[in-house]
Coordinates of N, CA and C in Angstrom, one line a residue:
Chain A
X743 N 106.1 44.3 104.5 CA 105.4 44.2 105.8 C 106.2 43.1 106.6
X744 N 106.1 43.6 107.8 CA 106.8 42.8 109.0 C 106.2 41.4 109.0
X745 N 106.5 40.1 109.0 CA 105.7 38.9 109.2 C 106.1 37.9 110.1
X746 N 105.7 38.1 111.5 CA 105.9 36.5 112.2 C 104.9 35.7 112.6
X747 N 105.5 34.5 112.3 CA 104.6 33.6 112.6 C 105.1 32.5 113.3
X748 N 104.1 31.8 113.4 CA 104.4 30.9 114.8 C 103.9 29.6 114.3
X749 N 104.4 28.4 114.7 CA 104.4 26.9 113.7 C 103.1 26.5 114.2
X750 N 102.4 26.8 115.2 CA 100.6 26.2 115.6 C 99.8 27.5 116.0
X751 N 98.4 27.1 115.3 CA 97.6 28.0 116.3 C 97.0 27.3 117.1
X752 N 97.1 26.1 117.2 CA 96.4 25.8 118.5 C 97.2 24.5 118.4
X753 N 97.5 24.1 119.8 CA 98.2 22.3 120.2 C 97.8 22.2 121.5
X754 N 97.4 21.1 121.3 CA 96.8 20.0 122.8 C 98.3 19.0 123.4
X755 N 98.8 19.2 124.3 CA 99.7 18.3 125.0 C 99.1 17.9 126.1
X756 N 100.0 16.7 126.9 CA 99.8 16.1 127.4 C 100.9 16.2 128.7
X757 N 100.0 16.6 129.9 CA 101.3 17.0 131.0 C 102.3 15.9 131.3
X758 N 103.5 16.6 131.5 CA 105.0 15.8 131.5 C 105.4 15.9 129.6
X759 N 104.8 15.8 128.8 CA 105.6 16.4 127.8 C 106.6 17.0 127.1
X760 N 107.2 17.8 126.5 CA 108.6 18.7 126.0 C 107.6 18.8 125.0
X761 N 107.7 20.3 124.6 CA 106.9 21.2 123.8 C 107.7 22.3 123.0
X762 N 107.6 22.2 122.2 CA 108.5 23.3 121.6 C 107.2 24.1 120.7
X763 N 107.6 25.8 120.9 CA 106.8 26.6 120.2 C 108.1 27.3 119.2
X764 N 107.6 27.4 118.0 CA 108.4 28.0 117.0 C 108.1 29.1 116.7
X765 N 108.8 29.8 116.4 CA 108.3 31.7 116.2 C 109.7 32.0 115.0
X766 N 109.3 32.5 113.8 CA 110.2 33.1 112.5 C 110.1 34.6 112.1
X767 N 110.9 35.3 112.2 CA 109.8 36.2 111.4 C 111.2 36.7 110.6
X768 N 110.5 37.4 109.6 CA 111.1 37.9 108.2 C 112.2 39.1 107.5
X769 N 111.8 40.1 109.1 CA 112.3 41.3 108.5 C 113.9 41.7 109.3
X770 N 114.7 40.6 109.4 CA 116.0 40.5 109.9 C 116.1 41.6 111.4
X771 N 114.9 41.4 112.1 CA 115.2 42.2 113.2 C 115.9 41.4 114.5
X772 N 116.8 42.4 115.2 CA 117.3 41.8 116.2 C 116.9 41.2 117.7
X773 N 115.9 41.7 117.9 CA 115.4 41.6 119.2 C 114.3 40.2 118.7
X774 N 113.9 39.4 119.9 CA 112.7 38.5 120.0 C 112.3 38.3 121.4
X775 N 111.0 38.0 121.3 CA 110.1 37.8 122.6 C 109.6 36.7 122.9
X776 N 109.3 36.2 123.9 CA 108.0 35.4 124.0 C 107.3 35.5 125.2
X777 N 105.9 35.6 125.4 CA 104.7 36.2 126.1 C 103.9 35.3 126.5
X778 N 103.3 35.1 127.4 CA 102.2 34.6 127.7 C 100.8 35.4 127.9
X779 N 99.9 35.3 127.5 CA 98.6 35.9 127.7 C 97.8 35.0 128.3
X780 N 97.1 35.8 129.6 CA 96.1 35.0 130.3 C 95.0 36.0 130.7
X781 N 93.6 35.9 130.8 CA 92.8 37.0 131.2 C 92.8 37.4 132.6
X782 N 92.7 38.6 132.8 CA 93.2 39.3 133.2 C 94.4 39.9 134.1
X783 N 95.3 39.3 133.3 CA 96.8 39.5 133.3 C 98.0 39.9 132.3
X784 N 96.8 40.2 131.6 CA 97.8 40.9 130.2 C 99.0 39.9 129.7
X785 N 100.2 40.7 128.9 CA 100.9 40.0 128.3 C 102.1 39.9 129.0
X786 N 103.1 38.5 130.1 CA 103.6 38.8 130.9 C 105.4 37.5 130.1
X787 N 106.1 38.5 130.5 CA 107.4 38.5 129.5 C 108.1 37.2 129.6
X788 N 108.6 35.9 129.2 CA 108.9 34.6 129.3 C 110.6 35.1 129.2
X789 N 110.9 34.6 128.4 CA 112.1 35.0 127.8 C 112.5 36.1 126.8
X790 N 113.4 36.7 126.4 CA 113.8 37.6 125.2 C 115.4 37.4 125.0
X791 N 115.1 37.8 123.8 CA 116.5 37.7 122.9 C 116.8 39.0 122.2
X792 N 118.2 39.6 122.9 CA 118.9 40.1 121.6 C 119.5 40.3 120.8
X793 N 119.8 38.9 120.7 CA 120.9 38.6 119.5 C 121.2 37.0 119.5
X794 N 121.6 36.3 118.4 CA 121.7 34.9 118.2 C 122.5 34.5 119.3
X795 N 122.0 33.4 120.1 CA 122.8 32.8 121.1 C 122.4 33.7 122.1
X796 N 122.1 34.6 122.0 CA 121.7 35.4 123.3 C 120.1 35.3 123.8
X797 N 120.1 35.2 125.4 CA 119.0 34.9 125.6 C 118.9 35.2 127.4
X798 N 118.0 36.1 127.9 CA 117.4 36.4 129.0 C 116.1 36.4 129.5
X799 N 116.2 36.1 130.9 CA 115.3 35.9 131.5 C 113.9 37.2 131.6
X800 N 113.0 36.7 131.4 CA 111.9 37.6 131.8 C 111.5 37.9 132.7
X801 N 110.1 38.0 133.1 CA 109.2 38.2 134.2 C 108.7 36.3 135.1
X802 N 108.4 35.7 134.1 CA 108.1 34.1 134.6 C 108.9 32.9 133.4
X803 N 110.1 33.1 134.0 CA 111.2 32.3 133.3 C 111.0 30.5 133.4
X804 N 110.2 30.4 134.8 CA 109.8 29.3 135.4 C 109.6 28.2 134.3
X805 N 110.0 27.5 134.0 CA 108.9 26.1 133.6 C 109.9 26.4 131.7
X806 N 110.3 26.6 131.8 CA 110.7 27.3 130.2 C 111.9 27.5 129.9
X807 N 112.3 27.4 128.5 CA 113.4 27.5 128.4 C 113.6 28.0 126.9
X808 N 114.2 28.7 126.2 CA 114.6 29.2 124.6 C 115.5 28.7 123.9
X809 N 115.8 28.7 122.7 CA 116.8 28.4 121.8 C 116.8 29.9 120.4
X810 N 118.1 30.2 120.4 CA 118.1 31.1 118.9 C 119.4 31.3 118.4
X811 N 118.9 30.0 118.0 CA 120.2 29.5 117.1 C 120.7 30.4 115.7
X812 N 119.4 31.1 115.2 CA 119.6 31.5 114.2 C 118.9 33.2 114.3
X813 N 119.3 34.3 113.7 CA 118.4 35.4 114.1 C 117.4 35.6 113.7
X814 N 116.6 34.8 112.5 CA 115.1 34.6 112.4 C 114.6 34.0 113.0
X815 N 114.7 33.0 114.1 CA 114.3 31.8 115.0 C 114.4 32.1 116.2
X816 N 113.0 31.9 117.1 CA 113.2 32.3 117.8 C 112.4 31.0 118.8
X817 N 112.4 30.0 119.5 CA 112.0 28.5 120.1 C 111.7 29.0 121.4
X818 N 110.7 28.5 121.9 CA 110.3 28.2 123.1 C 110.1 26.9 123.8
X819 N 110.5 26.3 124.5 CA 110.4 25.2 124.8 C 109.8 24.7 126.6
X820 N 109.0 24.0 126.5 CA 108.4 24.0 127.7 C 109.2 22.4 128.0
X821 N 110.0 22.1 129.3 CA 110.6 20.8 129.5 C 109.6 19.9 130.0
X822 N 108.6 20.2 130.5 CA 107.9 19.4 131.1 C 106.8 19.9 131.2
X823 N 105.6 19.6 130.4 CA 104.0 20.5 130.5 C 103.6 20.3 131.0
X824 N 103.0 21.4 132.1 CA 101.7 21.3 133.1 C 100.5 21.7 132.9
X825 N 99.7 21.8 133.7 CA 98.4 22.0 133.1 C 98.6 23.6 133.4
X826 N 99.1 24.5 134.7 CA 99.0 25.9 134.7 C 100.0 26.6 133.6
X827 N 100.7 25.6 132.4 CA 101.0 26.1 131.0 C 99.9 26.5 130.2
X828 N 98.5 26.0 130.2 CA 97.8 26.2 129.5 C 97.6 27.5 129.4
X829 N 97.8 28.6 128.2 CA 97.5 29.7 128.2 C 97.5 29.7 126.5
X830 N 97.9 31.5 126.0 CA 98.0 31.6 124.5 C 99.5 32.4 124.8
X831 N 100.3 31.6 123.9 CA 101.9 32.2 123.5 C 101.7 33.1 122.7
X832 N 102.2 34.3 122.7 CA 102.7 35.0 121.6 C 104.1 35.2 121.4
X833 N 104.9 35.4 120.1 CA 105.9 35.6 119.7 C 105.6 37.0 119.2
X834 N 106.9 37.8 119.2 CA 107.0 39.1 118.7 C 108.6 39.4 118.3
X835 N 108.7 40.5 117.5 CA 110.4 41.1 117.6 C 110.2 42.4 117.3
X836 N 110.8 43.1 117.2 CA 111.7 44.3 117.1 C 113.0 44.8 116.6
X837 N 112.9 46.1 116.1 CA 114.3 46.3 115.8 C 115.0 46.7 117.1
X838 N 116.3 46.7 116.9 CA 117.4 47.2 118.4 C 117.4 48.9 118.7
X839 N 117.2 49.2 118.0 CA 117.2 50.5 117.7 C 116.1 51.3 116.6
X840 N 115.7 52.4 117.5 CA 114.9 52.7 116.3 C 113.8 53.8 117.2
X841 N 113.1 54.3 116.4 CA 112.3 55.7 116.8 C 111.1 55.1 117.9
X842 N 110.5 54.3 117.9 CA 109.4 53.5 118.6 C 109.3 52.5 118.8
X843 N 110.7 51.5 119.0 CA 110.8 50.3 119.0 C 109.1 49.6 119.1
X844 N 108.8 49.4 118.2 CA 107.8 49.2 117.8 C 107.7 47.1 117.8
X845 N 106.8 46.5 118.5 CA 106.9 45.4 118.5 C 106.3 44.4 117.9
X846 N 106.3 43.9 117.2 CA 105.4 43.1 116.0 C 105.2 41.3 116.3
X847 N 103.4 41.2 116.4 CA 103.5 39.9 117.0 C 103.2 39.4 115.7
X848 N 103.3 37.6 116.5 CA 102.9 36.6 115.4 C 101.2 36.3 116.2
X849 N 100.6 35.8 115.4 CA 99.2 35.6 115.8 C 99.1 34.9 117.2
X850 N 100.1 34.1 117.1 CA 99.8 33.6 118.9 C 99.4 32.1 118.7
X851 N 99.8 30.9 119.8 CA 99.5 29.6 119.9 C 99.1 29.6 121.3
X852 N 97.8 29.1 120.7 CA 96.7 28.4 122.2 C 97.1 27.2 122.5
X853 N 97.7 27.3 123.4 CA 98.3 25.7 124.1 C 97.5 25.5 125.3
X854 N 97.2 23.9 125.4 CA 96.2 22.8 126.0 C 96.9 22.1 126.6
X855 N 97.1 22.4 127.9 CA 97.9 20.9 128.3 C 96.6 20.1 129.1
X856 N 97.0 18.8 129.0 CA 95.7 17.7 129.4 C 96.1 17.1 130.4
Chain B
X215 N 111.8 46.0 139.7 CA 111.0 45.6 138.4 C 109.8 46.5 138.5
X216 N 109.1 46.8 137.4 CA 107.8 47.3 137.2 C 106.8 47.1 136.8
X217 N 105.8 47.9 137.8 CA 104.5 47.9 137.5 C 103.6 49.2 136.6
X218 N 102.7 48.4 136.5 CA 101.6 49.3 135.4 C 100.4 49.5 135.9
X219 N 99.1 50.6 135.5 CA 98.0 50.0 136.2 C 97.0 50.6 135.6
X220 N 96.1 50.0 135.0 CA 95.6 50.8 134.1 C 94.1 50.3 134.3
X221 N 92.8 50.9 133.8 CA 91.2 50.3 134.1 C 91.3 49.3 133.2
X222 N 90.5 48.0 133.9 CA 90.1 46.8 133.1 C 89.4 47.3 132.3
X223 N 88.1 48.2 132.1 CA 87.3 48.4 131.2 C 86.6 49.6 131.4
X224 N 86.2 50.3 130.0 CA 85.4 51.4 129.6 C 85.1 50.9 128.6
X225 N 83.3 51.8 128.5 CA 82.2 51.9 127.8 C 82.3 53.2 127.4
X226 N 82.1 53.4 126.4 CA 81.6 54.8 125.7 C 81.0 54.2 124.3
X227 N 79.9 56.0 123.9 CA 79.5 56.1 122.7 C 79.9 56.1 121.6
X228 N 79.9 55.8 120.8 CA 79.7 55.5 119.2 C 79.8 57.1 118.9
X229 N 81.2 57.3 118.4 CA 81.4 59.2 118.2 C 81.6 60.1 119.3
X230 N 82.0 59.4 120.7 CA 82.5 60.1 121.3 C 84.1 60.2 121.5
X231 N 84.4 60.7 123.1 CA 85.9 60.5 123.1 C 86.1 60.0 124.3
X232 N 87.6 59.1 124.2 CA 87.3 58.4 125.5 C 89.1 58.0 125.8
X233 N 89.4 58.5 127.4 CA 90.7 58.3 127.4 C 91.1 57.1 128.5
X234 N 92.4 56.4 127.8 CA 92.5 55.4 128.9 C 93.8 56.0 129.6
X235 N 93.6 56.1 130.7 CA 94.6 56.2 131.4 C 95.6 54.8 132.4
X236 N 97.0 55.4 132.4 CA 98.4 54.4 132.8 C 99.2 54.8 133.6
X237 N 99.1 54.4 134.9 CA 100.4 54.9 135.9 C 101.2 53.6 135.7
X238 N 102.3 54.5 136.2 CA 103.1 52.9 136.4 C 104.6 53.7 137.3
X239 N 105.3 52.1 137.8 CA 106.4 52.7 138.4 C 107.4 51.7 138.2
X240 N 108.9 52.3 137.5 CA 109.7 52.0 137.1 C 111.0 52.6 137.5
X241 N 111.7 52.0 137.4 CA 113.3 52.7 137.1 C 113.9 52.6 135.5
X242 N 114.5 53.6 136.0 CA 115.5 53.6 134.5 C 114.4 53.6 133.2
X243 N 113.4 54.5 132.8 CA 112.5 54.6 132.0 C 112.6 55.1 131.0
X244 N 112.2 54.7 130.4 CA 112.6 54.9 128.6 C 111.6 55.7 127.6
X245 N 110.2 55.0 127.6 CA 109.1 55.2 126.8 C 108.0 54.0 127.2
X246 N 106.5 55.0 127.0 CA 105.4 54.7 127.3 C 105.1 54.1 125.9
X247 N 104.5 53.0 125.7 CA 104.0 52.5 124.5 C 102.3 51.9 124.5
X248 N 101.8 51.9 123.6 CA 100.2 52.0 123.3 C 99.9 50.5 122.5
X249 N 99.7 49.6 122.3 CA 99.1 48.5 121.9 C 97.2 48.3 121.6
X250 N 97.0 48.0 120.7 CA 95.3 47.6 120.6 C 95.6 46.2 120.0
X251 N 94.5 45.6 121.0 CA 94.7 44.0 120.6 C 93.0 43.5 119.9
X252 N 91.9 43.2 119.1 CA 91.5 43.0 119.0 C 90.8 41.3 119.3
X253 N 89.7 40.7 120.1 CA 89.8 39.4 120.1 C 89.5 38.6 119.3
X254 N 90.8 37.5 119.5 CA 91.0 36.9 119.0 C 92.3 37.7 118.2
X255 N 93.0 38.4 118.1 CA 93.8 38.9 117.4 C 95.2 39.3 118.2
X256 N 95.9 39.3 117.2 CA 97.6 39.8 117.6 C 97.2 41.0 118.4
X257 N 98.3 41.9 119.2 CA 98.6 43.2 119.4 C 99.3 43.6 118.4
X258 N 98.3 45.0 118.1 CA 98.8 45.8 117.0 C 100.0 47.0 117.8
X259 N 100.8 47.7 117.5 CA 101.4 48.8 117.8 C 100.5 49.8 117.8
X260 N 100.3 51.2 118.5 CA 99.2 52.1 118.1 C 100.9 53.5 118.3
X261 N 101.2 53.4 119.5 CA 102.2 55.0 119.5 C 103.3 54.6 120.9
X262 N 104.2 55.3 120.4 CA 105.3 55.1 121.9 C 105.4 56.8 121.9
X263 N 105.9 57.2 123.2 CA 106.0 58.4 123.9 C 107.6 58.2 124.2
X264 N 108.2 58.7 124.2 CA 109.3 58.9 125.1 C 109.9 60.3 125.6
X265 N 109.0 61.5 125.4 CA 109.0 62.7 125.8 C 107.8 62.5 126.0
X266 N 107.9 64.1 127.2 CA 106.5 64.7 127.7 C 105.8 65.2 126.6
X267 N 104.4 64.8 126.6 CA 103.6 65.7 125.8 C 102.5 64.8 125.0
X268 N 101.9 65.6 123.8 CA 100.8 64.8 123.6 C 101.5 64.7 122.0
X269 N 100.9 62.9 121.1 CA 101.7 62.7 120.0 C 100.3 62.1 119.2
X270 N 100.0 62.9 118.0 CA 98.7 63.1 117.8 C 99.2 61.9 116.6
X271 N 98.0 61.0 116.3 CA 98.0 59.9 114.9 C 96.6 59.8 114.7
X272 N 96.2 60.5 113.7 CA 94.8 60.1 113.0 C 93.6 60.7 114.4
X273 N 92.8 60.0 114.7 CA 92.0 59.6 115.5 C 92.6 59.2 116.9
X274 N 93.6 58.9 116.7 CA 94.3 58.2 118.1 C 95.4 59.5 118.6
X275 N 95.3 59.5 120.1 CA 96.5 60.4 120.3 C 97.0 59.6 121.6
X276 N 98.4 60.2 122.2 CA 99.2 59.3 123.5 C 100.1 60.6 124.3
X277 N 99.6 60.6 125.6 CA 100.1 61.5 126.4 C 100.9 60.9 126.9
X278 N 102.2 61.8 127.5 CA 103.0 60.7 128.7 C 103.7 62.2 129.7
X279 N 103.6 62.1 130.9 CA 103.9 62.7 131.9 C 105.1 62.3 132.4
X280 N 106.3 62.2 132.3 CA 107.5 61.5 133.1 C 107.5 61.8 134.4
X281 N 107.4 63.0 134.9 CA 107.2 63.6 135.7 C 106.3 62.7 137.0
X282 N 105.2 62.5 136.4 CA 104.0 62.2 137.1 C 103.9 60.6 136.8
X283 N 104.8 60.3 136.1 CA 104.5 58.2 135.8 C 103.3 58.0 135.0
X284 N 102.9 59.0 134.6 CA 101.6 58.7 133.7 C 101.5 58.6 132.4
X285 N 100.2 57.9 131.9 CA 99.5 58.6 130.3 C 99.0 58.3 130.1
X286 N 98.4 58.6 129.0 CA 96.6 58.4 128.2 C 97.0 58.0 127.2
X287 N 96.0 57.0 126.6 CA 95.6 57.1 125.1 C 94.3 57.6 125.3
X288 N 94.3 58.6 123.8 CA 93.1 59.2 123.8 C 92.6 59.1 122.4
X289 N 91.3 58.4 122.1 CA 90.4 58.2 120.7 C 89.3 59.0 120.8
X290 N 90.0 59.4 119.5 CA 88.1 60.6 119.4 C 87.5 59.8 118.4
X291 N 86.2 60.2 118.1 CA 85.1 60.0 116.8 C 85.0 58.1 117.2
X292 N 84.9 57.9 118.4 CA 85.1 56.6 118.4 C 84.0 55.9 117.7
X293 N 84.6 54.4 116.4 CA 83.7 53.5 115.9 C 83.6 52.3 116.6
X294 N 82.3 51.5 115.9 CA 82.5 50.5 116.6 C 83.6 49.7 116.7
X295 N 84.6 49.7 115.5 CA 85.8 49.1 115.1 C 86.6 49.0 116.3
X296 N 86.5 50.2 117.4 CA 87.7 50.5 118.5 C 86.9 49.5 119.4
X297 N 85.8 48.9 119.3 CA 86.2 47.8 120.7 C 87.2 46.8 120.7
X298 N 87.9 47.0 121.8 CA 89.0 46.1 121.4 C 89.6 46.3 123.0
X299 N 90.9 45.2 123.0 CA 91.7 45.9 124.1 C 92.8 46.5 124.1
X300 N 93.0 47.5 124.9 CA 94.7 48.8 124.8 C 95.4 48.2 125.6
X301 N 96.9 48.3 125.8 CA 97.4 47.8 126.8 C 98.6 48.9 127.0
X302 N 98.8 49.5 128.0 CA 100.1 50.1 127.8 C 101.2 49.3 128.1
X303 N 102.7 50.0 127.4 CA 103.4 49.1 128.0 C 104.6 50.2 128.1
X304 N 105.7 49.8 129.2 CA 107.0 50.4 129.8 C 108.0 49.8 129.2
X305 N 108.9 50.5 128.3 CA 110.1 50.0 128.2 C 110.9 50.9 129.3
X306 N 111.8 49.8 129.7 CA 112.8 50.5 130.7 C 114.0 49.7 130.6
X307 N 115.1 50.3 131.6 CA 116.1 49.3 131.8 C 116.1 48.3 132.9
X308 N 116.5 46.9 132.5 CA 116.4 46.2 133.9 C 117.3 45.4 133.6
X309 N 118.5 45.3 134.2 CA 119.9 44.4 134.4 C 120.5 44.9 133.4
X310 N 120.8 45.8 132.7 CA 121.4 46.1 131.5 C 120.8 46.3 130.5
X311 N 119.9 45.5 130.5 CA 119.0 45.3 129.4 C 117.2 46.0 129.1
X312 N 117.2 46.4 127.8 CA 116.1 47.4 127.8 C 114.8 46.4 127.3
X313 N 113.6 46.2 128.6 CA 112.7 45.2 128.6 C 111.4 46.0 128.8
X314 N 110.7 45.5 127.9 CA 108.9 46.1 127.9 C 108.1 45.3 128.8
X315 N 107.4 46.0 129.6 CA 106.7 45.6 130.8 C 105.2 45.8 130.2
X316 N 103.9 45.2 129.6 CA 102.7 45.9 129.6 C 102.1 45.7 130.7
X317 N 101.2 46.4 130.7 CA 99.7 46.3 131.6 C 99.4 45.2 130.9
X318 N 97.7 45.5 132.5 CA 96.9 44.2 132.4 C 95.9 44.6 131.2
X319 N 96.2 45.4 130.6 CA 95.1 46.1 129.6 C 93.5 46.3 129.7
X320 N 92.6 47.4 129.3 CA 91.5 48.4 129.3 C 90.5 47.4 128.0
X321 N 89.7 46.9 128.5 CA 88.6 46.5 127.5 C 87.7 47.3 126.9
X322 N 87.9 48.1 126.0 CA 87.0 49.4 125.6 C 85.7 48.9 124.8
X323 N 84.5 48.9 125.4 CA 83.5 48.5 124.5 C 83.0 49.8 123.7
X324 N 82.7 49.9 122.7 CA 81.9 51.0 122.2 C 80.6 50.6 121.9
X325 N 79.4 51.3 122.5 CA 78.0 51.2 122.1 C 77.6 52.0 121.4
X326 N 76.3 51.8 120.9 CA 75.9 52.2 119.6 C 75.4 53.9 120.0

């Protein structure tokens, strides 16, 4: 089975901070995501990666920035936390190819900025 | 870039059937994809489309219209288990690159 996960389910920061969210997952796939969920705005696209060192912009690139240094690793990093960061991250990947590029998340981190 | 647009929420019975429908508008379009998130829970995969027609899984099926920018998910024998939320989502091309767009996703309650 596919398995990512994400280094917190839940973190409280403190606005003006540097935040880093960690996302791994297991089954050597190429593609990675990271998402934000907010209600009633569904899941809206931060960054993605497809391929180590490679990294593009999403839908709300703002405020954020990635690292994937390695192709299980996949970092998020917030330079400076605000309080309209408060939301729940999800991480996911995918293979590059494939019948249903099918996307597989990690449980997600509820981040609190104060 | 694209958009999606789908109902915040449906109710239906416990053993009925009940479809969510997704417009959306895009360029360079690839495949319609189906997600159930339950709360407090990840998004699960449920079906991706990338022809016309209807793609039957268990209890769950997924229409997609290219033609018309549309599609359904459609659950029959629905249990309580399916309250949850659907979300569709668009993979498409955008700068080269092939990016999945969801909706704001369909809150499906099932009552008794």
């Amino acid at each position: 089975d596919v398995k990512v996960t994400q280094s917190s389910r839940y973190l409280v920061k403190r606005t003006g901070e540097k935040v880093f969210l960690e996302c791994v997952q297991d089954m050597d796939h190429e593609n990675m995501f990271w998402y934000r969920q907010d209600p009633g705005l569904g899941l809206r696209l931060i960054y993605f990666s497809y391929d180590v060192k490679m990294k593009e912009k999403g839908d709300i690139p703002e405020g954020y920035s990635v690292s994937r240094e390695k192709k299980e690793r996949f970092s998020l990093i917030l330079e400076s936390a605000s309080t309209n960061q408060t939301s729940m991250y999800l991480c996911a990947s995918s293979l590059a190819v494939g019948s249903s590029y099918e996307q597989y998340f990690g449980p997600g981190t509820r981040l609190t900025v104060t | 870039g694209q958009s999606l647009e789908q109902p915040s929420e449906v109710t239906a019975v416990e053993g009925a059937i009940v479809q969510i429908n997704c417009t959306y508008q895009t360029s360079g379009f690839y495949g319609l994809s189906w997600y159930q998130q339950h709360d407090g829970g990840a998004p699960t995969f449920l079906s991706y489309n990338a022809l016309d027609g209807l793609e039957e899984t268990g209890r769950f099926s997924s229409f997609l219209s290219r033609s018309d920018s549309y599609g359904y998910l459609l659950l029959q024998e629905l249990q309580m288990k399916d309250s949850a939320s659907y979300f569709c989502a668009v993979r498409a091309n955008s700068g080269g690159y092939q990016k999945v767009t969801f909706g704001t996703g369909t809150k499906l309650q099932v009552i008794p």
